[in-house]
Coordinates of C-alpha atoms in Angstrom, one line a residue:
Chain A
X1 CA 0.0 0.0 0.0
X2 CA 1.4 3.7 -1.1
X3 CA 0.6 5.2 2.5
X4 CA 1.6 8.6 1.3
X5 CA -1.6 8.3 -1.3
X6 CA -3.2 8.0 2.0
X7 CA -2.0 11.7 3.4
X8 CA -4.3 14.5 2.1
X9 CA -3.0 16.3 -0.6
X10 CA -2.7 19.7 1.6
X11 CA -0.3 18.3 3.2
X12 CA 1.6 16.5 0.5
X13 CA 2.0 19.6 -1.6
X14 CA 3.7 21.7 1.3
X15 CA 8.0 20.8 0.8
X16 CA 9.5 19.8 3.7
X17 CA 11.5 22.8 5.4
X18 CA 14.8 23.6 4.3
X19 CA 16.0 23.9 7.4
X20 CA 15.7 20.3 8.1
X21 CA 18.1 19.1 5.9
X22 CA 20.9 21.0 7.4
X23 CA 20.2 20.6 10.4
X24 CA 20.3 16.5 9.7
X25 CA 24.0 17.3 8.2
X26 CA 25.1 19.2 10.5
X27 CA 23.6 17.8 14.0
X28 CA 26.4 14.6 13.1
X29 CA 29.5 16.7 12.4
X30 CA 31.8 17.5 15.3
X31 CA 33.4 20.7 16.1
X32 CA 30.8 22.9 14.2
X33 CA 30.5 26.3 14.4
X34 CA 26.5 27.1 14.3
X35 CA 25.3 30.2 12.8
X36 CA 22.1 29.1 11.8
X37 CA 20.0 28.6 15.4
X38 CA 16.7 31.4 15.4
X39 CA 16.8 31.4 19.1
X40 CA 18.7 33.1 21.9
X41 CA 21.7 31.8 23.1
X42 CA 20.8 33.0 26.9
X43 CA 18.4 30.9 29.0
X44 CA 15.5 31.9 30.0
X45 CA 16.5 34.6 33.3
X46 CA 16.4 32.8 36.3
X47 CA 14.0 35.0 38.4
X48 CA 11.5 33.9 35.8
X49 CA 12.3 29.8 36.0
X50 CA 11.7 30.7 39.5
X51 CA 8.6 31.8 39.4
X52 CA 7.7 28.9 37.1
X53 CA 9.2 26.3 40.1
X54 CA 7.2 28.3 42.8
X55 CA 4.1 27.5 40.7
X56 CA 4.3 24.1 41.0
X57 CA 4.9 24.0 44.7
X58 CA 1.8 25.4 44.8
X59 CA 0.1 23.3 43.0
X60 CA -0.8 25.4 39.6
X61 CA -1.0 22.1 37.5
X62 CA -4.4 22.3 36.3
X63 CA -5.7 23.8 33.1
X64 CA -6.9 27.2 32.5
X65 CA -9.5 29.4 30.3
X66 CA -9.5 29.1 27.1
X67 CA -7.8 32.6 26.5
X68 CA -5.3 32.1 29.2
X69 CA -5.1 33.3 32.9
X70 CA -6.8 36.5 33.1
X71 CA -3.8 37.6 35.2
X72 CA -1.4 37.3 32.1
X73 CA -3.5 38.9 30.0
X74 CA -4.1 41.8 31.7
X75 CA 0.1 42.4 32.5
X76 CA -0.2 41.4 28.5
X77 CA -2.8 44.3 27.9
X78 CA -0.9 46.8 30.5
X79 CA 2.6 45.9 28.2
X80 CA 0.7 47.0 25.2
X81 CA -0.3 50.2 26.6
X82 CA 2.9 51.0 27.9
X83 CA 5.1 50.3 24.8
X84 CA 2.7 51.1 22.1
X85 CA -0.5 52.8 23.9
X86 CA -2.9 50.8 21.9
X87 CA -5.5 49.4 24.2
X88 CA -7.4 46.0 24.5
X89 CA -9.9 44.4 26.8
X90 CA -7.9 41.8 28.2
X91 CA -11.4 39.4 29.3
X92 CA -12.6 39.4 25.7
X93 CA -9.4 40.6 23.3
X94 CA -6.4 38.7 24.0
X95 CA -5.5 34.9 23.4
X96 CA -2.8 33.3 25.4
X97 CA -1.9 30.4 22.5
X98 CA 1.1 28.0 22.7
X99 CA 3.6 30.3 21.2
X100 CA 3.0 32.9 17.9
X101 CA 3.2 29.5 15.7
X102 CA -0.2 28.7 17.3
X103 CA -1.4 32.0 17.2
X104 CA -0.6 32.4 13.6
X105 CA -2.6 29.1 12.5
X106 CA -5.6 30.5 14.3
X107 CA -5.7 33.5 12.6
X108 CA -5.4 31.6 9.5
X109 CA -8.4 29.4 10.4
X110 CA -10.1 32.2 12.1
X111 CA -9.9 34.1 8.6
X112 CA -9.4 32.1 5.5
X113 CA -12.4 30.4 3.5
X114 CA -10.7 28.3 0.7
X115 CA -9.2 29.5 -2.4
X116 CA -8.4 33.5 -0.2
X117 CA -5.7 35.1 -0.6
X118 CA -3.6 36.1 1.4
X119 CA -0.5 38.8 0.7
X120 CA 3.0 37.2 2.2
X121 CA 6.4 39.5 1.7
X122 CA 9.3 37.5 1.1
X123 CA 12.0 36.4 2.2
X124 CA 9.3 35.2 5.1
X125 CA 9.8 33.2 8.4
X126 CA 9.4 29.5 6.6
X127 CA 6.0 28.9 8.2
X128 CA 4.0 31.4 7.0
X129 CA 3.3 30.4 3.4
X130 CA 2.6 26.9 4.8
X131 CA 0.0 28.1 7.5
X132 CA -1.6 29.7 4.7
X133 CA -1.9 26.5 2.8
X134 CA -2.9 24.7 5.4
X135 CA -6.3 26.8 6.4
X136 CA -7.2 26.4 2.8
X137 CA -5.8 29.7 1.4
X138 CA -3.8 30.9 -1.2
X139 CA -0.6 32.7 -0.2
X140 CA 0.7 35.4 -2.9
X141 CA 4.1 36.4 -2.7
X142 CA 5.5 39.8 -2.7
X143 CA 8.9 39.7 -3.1
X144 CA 11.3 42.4 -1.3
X145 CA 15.1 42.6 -2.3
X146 CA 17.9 44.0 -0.6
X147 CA 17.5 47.4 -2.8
X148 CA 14.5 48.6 -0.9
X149 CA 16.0 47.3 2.5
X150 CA 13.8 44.1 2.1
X151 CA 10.8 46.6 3.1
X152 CA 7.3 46.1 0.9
X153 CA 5.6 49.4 -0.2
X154 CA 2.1 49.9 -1.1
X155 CA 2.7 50.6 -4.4
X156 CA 4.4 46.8 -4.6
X157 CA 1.3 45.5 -3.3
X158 CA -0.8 47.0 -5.3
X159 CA 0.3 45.1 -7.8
X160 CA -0.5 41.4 -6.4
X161 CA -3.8 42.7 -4.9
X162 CA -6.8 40.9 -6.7
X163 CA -10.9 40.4 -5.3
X164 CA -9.5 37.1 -3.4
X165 CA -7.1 39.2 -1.1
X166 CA -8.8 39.0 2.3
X167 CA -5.4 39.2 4.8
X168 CA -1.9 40.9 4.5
X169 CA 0.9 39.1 6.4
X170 CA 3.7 41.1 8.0
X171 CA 6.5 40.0 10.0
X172 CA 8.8 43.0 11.2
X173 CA 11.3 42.9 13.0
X174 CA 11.8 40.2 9.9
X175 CA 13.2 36.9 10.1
X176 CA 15.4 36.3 7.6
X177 CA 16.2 39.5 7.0
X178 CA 16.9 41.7 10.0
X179 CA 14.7 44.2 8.2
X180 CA 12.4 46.6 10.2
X181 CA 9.5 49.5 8.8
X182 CA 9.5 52.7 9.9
X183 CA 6.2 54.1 11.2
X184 CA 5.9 56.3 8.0
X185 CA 6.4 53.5 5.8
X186 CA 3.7 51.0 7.7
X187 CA 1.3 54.4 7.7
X188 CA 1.3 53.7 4.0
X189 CA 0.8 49.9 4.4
X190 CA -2.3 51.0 6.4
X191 CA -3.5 53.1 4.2
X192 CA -3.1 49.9 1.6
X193 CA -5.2 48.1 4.1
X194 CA -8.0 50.1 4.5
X195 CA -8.4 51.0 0.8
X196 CA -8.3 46.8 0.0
X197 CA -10.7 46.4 3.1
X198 CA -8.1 44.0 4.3
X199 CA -6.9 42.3 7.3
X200 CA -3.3 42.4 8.6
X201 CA -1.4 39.9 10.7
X202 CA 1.2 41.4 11.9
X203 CA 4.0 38.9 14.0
X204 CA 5.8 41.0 16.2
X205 CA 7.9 38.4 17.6
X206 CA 11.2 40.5 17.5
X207 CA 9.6 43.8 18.2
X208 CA 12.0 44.1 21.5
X209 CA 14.7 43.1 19.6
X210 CA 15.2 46.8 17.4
X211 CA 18.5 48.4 17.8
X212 CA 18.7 52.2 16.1
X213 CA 14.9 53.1 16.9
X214 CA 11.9 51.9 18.5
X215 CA 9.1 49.4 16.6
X216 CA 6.1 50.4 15.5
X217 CA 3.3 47.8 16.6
X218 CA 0.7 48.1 13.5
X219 CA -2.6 47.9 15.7
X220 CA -1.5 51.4 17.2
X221 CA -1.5 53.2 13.7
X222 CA -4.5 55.3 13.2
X223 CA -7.6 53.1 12.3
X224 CA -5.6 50.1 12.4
X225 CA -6.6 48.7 16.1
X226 CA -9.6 46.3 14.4
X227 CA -8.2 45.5 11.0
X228 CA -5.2 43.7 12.5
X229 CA -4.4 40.8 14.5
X230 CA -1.1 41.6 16.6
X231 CA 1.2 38.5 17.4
X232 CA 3.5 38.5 19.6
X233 CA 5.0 36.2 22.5
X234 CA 8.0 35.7 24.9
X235 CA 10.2 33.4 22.9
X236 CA 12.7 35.7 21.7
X237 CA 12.7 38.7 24.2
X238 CA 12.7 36.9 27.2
X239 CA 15.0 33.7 25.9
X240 CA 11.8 31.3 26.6
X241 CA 11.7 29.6 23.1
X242 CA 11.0 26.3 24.8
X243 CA 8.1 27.6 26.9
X244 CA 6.0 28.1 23.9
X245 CA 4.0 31.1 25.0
X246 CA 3.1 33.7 22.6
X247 CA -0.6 35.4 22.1
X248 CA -2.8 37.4 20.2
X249 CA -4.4 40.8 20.6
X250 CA -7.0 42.1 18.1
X251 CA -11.2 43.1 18.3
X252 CA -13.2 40.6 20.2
X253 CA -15.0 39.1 16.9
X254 CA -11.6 37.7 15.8
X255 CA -10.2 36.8 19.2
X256 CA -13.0 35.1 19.8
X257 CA -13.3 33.4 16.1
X258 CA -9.7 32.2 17.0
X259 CA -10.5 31.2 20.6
X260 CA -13.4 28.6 19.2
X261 CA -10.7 27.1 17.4
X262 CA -8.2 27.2 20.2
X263 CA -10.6 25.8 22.7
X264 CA -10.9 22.6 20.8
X265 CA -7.2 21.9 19.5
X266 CA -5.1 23.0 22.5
X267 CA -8.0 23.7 24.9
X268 CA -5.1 26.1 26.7
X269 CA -1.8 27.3 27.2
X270 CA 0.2 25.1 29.7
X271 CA -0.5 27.2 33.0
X272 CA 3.8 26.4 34.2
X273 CA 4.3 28.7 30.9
X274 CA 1.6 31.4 31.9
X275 CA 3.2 31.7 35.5
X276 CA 6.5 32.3 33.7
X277 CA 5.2 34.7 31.6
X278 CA 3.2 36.9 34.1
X279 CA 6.7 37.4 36.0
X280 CA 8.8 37.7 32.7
X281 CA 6.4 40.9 31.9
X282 CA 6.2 42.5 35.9
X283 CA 10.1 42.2 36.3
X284 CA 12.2 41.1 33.6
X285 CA 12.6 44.1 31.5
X286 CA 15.9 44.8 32.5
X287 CA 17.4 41.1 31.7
X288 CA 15.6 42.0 28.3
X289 CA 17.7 44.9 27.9
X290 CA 21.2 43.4 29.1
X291 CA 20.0 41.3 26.5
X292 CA 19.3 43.4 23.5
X293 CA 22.5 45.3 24.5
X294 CA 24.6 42.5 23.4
X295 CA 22.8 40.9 20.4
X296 CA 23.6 44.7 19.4
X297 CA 27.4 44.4 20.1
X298 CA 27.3 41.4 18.3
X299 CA 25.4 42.4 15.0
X300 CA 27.8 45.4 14.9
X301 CA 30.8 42.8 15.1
X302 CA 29.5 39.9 12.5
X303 CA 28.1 42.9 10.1
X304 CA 31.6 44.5 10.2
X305 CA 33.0 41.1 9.4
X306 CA 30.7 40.5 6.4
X307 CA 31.8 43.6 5.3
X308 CA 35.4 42.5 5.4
X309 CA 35.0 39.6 4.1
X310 CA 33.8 41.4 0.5
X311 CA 30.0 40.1 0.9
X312 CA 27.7 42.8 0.6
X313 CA 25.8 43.0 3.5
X314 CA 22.1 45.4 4.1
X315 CA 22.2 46.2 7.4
X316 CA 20.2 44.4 10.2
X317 CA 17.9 47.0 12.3
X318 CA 16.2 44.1 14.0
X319 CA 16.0 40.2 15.4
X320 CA 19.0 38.7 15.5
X321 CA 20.2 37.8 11.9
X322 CA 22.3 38.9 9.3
X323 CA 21.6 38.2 5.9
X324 CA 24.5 38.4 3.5
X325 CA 24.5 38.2 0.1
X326 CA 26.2 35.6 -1.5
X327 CA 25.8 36.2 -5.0
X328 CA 29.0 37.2 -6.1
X329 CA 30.5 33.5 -5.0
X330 CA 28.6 32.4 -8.0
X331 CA 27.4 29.7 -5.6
X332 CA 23.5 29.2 -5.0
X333 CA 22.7 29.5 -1.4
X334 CA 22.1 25.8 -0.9
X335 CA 26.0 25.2 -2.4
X336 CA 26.8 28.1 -0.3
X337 CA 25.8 26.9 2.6
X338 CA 26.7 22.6 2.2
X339 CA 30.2 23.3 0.7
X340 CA 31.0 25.7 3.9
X341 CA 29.4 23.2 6.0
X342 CA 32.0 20.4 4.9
X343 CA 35.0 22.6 4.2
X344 CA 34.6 25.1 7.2
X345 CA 32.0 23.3 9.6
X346 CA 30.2 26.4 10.2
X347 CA 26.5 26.1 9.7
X348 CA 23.9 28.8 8.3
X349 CA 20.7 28.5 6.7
X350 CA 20.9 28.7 2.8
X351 CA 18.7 32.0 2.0
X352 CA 16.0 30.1 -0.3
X353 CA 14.6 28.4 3.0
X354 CA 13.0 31.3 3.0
X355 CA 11.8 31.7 -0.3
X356 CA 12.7 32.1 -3.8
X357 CA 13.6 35.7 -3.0
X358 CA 16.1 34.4 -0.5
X359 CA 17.9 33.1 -3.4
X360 CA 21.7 34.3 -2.9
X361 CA 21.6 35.0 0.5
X362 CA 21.9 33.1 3.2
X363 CA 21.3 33.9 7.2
X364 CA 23.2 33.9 10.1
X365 CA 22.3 34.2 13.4
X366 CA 24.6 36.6 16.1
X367 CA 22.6 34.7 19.0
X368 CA 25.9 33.3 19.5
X369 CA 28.9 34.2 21.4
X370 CA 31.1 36.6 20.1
X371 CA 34.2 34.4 20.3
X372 CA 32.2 31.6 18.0
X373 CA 30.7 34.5 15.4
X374 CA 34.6 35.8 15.4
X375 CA 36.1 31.7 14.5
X376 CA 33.1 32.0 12.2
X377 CA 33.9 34.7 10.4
X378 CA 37.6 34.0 9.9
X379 CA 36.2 30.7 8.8
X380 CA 33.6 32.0 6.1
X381 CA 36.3 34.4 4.9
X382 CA 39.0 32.0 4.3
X383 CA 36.3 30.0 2.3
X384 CA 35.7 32.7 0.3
X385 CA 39.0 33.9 -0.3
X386 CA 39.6 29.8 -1.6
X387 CA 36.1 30.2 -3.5
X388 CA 37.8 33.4 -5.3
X389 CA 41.4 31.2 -6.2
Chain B
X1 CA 31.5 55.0 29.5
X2 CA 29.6 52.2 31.4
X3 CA 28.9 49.4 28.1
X4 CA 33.0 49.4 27.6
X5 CA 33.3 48.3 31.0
X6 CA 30.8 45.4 31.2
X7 CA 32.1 44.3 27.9
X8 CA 35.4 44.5 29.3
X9 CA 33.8 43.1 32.7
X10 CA 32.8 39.9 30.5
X11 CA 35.7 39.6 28.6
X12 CA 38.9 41.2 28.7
X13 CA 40.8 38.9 26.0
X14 CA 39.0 41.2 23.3
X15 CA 40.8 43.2 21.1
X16 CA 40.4 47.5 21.2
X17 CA 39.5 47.0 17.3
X18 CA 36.7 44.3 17.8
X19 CA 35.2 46.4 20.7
X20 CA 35.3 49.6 18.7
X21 CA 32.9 47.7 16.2
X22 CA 30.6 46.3 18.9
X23 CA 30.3 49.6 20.5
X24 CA 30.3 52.1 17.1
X25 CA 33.2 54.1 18.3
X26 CA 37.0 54.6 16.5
X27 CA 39.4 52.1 17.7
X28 CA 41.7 54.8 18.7
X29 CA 39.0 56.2 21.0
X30 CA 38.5 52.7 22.6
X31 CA 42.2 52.6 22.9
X32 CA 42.5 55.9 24.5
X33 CA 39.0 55.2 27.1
X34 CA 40.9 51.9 28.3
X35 CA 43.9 53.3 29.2
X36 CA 42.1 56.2 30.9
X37 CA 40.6 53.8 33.0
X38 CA 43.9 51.8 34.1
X39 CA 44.9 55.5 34.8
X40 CA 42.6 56.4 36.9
X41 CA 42.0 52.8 38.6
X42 CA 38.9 51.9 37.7
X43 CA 40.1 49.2 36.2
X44 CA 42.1 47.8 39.0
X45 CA 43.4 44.5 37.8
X46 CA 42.7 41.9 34.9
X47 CA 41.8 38.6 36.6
X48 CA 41.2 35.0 35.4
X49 CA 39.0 32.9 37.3
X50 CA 39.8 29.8 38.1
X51 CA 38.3 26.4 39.7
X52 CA 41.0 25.4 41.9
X53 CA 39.4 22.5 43.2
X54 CA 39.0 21.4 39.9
X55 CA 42.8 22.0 39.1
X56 CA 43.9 19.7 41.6
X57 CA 45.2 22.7 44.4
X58 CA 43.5 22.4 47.7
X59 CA 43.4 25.7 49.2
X60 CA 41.7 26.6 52.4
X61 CA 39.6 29.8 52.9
X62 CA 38.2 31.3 55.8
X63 CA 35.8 34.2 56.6
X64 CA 36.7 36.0 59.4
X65 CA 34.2 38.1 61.7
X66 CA 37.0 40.7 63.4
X67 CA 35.6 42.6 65.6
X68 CA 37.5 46.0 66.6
X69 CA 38.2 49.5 68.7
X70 CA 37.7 52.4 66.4
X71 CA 40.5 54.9 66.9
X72 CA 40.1 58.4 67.2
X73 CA 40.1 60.4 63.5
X74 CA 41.0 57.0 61.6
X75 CA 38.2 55.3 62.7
X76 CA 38.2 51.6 61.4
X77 CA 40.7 52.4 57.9
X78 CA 44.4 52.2 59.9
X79 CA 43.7 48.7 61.3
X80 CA 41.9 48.0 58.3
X81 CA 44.9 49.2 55.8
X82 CA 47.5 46.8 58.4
X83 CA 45.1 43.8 57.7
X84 CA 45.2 44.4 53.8
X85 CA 48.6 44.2 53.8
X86 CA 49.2 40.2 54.9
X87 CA 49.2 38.6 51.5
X88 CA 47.4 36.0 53.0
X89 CA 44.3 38.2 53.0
X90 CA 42.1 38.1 50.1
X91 CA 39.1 40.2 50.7
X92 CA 38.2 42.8 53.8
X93 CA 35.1 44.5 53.9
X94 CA 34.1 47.0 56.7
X95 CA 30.2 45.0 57.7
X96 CA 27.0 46.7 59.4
X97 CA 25.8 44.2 62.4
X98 CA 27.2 42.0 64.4
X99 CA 31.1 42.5 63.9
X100 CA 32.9 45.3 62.3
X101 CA 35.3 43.4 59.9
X102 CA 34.7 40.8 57.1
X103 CA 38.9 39.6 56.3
X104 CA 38.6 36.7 53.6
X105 CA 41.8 34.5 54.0
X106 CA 43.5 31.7 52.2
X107 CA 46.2 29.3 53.1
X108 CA 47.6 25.7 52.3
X109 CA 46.0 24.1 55.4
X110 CA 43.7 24.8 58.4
X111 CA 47.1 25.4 60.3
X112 CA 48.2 27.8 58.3
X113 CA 45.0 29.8 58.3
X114 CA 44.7 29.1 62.3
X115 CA 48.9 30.3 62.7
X116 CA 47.5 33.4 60.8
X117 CA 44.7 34.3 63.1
X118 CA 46.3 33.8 65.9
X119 CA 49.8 35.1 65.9
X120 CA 49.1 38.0 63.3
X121 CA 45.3 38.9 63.4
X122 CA 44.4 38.9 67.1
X123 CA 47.5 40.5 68.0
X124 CA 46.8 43.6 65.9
X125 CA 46.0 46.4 68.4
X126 CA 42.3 47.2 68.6
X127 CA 41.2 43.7 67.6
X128 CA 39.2 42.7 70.2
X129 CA 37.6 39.3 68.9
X130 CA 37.8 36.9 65.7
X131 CA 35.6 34.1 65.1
X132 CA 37.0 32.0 61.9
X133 CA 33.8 30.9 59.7
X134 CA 35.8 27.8 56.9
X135 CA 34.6 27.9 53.3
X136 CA 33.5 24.2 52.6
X137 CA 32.5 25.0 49.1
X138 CA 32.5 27.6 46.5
X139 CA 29.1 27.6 44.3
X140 CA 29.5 31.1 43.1
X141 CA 32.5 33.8 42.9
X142 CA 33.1 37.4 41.5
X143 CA 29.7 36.8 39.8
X144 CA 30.5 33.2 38.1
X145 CA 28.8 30.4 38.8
X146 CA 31.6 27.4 39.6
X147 CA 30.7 24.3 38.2
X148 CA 28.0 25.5 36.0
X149 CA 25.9 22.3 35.4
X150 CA 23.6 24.5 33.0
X151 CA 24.1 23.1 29.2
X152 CA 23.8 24.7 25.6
X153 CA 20.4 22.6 24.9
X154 CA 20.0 24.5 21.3
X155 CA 19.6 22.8 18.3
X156 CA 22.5 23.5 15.7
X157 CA 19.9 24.9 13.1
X158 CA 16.4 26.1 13.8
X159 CA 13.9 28.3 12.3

């Protein structure tokens, strides 16, 4: 029997990630030098572990509502206010979902009837085209390149707009890219919005993570509150990848739409996370800036080396990657990347993981020490310098 | 300039050129703020940390409580600044509470540390008392965790 005939064809048609097969490679060599991890190389800050250890002493092992403990969501709500001044109701208009990767699907389901369209700029985290598959839509790409700082415009758009579009997907700070929008920029991605009468989900994973400025959170632009779904969650800011806690914030229609769904997939958010989380947004903002501090040392150090090395470089104004162009190698990124792996044993993601617009690129993460992104970089230029021979 | 200091806090091995880039100053100003600082002593010393236990040298440390007589215009600092001087004295602190003096001391061997308090601290004038607290085991020390058990759990690629 051909068990994969057996798989629904959603499924089948979505490629397996590209990260996967380096990390296969790479996770048997010794001795390598790994660029290519999307999460922080702290641990979660201690006071916060703490506070999850407490918990279970005191016996918070059951489950909770369906949006998450009220408690979180209203230190959730109060963070909002504080850093953005946009405003929710935190009983009926945030969702506590098991990290954004949950809270992205929902919105998908929430949204999408089949055969909707929904805009994605790329180079894109690798699971948003695939959520979009998966609730039935139809994800249109809008390319960005490294001339327009891998930023989309509205007049860019414009041009992949049709009846079908019913959502517009943005993810800034950007991962692959480093990329961030200015609040003039995203005024005129609203604009877009409201002329399309579309909806925008907008994962603001890395919004802590901006160096040079402050982020712009899209729900607090003029008119913009109820036309978007904000994602955002405690993975990267607060070094609790593993926790998977992230949630959503948008008009009580949607989080409720989102919330049905939730209710009967995950039913909740493990409550050991939620305790974490209420005491990583009441007292850990000042780990969060020792932390941001040095991802901003580093980018500064691995950009500089990029630079050195003769790879032409856009500049990182966010999350924690650099995404160098490789183009002048004449290597694609997938040989880019497996002939450094053998030669040089230092790992990064090739660039079309993300995309076809991530062709000739490929990304590096700084969430490393600055001793291993220094052997790194002496290690990618010496293969370059052979590449050039 | 506070951020040179913690990165020089965290590691000291690093060049003036590669801190220059990390902190988006000239070299030659980096250059120029270090050496201010050794100047003006506030960087006092450049210190490795090391797990002795683990190198195989058994060293005994003890903490001190030294009570003492304040003398008139010097208060505690003259029989402090005598104390600093023994090389055997790693750390001294002037405490709030119970006792006046915290002197941190290492030697070979308990008699060593005992010959110490006996025949050199106690005798100081103004000491009045000493009770010798022994270090059984150090878990953390100038902000380091010894024998970190924590582990780099990461993945070598991830999304």
């Amino acid at each position: 029997m051909n068990w994969s005939e057996r798989i629904s064809p959603t499924v089948n048609a979505i490629p397996p990630s590209g990260i996967r097969r380096f990390f296969d490679i790479a996770a048997e060599m010794k001795g390598v030098i790994s660029l290519g991890v999307g999460e922080p190389d702290f641990v979660t800050p201690w006071h916060i572990r703490e506070s999850c250890i407490y918990g279970l002493h005191k016996g918070y092992t059951s489950y909770t509502s369906n949006y998450g403990l009220l408690e979180l969501r209203e230190e959730i709500v109060k963070s909002l206010y504080n850093d953005y001044q946009v405003t929710y109701d935190p009983k009926q208009e945030v969702l506590v979902t098991v990290g954004v990767s949950e809270a992205l699907d929902l919105a998908m389901r929430a949204l999408l009837s089949p055969g909707d369209e929904v805009l994605v700029p790329e180079p894109c985290y690798v699971s948003y085209k695939s959520c979009v598959t998966l609730a039935g839509g139809v994800a249109v790409t809008v390319p960005t390149n490294i001339d327009n700082q891998f930023c989309i415009t509205a007049d860019q758009l414009e041009a992949y707009v049709t009846p079908r579009t019913k959502v517009l997907l943005i993810g800034y700070p950007n991962n692959p890219t480093g990329a961030v929008m200015t609040r003039e920029a995203l005024m005129s991605i609203a604009a877009f919005a409201q002329k399309h009468d579309l909806i925008v989900i907008s994962d603001e994973i890395y919004a802590k993570l901006t160096y040079d400025g402050t982020h712009t959170c899209f729900s607090s632009l003029p008119d913009m509150r109820d036309r978007t779904i904000v994602l955002n969650g405690f993975s990267k800011a607060y070094a609790m990848t593993g926790w998977r806690i992230g949630y959503a914030a948008s008009n009580a229609a949607f989080i409720g739409a989102m919330t049905k769904i939730h209710q009967y997939t995950m039913l909740c958010t493990p409550i050991t996370a939620q305790i974490a989380a209420i005491e990583a947004l009441r007292r850990g903002e000042s780990q969060v800036t020792h932390m941001v501090t040095e991802y901003n040392q580093r980018r500064r150090l691995i950009l500089d080396g990029f630079r050195e090395i003769g790879l032409e470089c856009f500049e990182p104004k966010g999350a924690f990657y650099v995404f160098p162009s490789i183009k002048s190698t004449g290597l694609t990124s997938l040989e880019f990347a497996e002939q450094l792996l053998m030669s040089e044993k230092v790992a990064l993601v090739p660039g079309n993981a993300f995309g076809d617009s991530g062709e000739g690129f490929v990304r590096c993460s700084y969430a490393t020490s600055t001793k291993n992104i220094t052997e790194a970089l002496q290690r990618i230029g010496r293969f370059v310098a052979n590449l050039k021979k | 300039m506070k951020e040179l200091l913690e990165c020089l806090e965290r590691d000291h091995t690093q060049s003036p050129e590669q801190l220059a880039v990390m902190l988006n100053r000239p070299a030659p100003e980096i250059a120029a703020l270090i050496k201010q600082f050794q100047d003006e002593k506030i960087i006092l010393k450049y210190q490795t940390i090391i797990d002795w236990e683990k190198a195989g040298v058994d060293n005994v440390t003890a903490v001190i409580e030294v009570k003492i007589t304040p003398q008139r215009e010097v208060g505690f600092d003259a029989i402090a600044e005598r104390i600093c001087r023994y090389p055997e004295v790693r750390g001294l602190y002037l405490m709030s509470g119970g006792y006046d003096l915290s002197v941190t001391i290492e030697g070979a061997s308990l008699r060593d540390v005992a010959d110490f308090v006996s025949t050199k601290l106690s005798t100081i004038d103004g000491v009045v008392s000493t009770t010798t607290n022994f270090m059984l085991k150090k878990y953390k020390y100038a902000g380091v965790i010894i024998d970190d058990s924590e582990e780099e759990h990461r993945l070598v690629v991830s999304p």
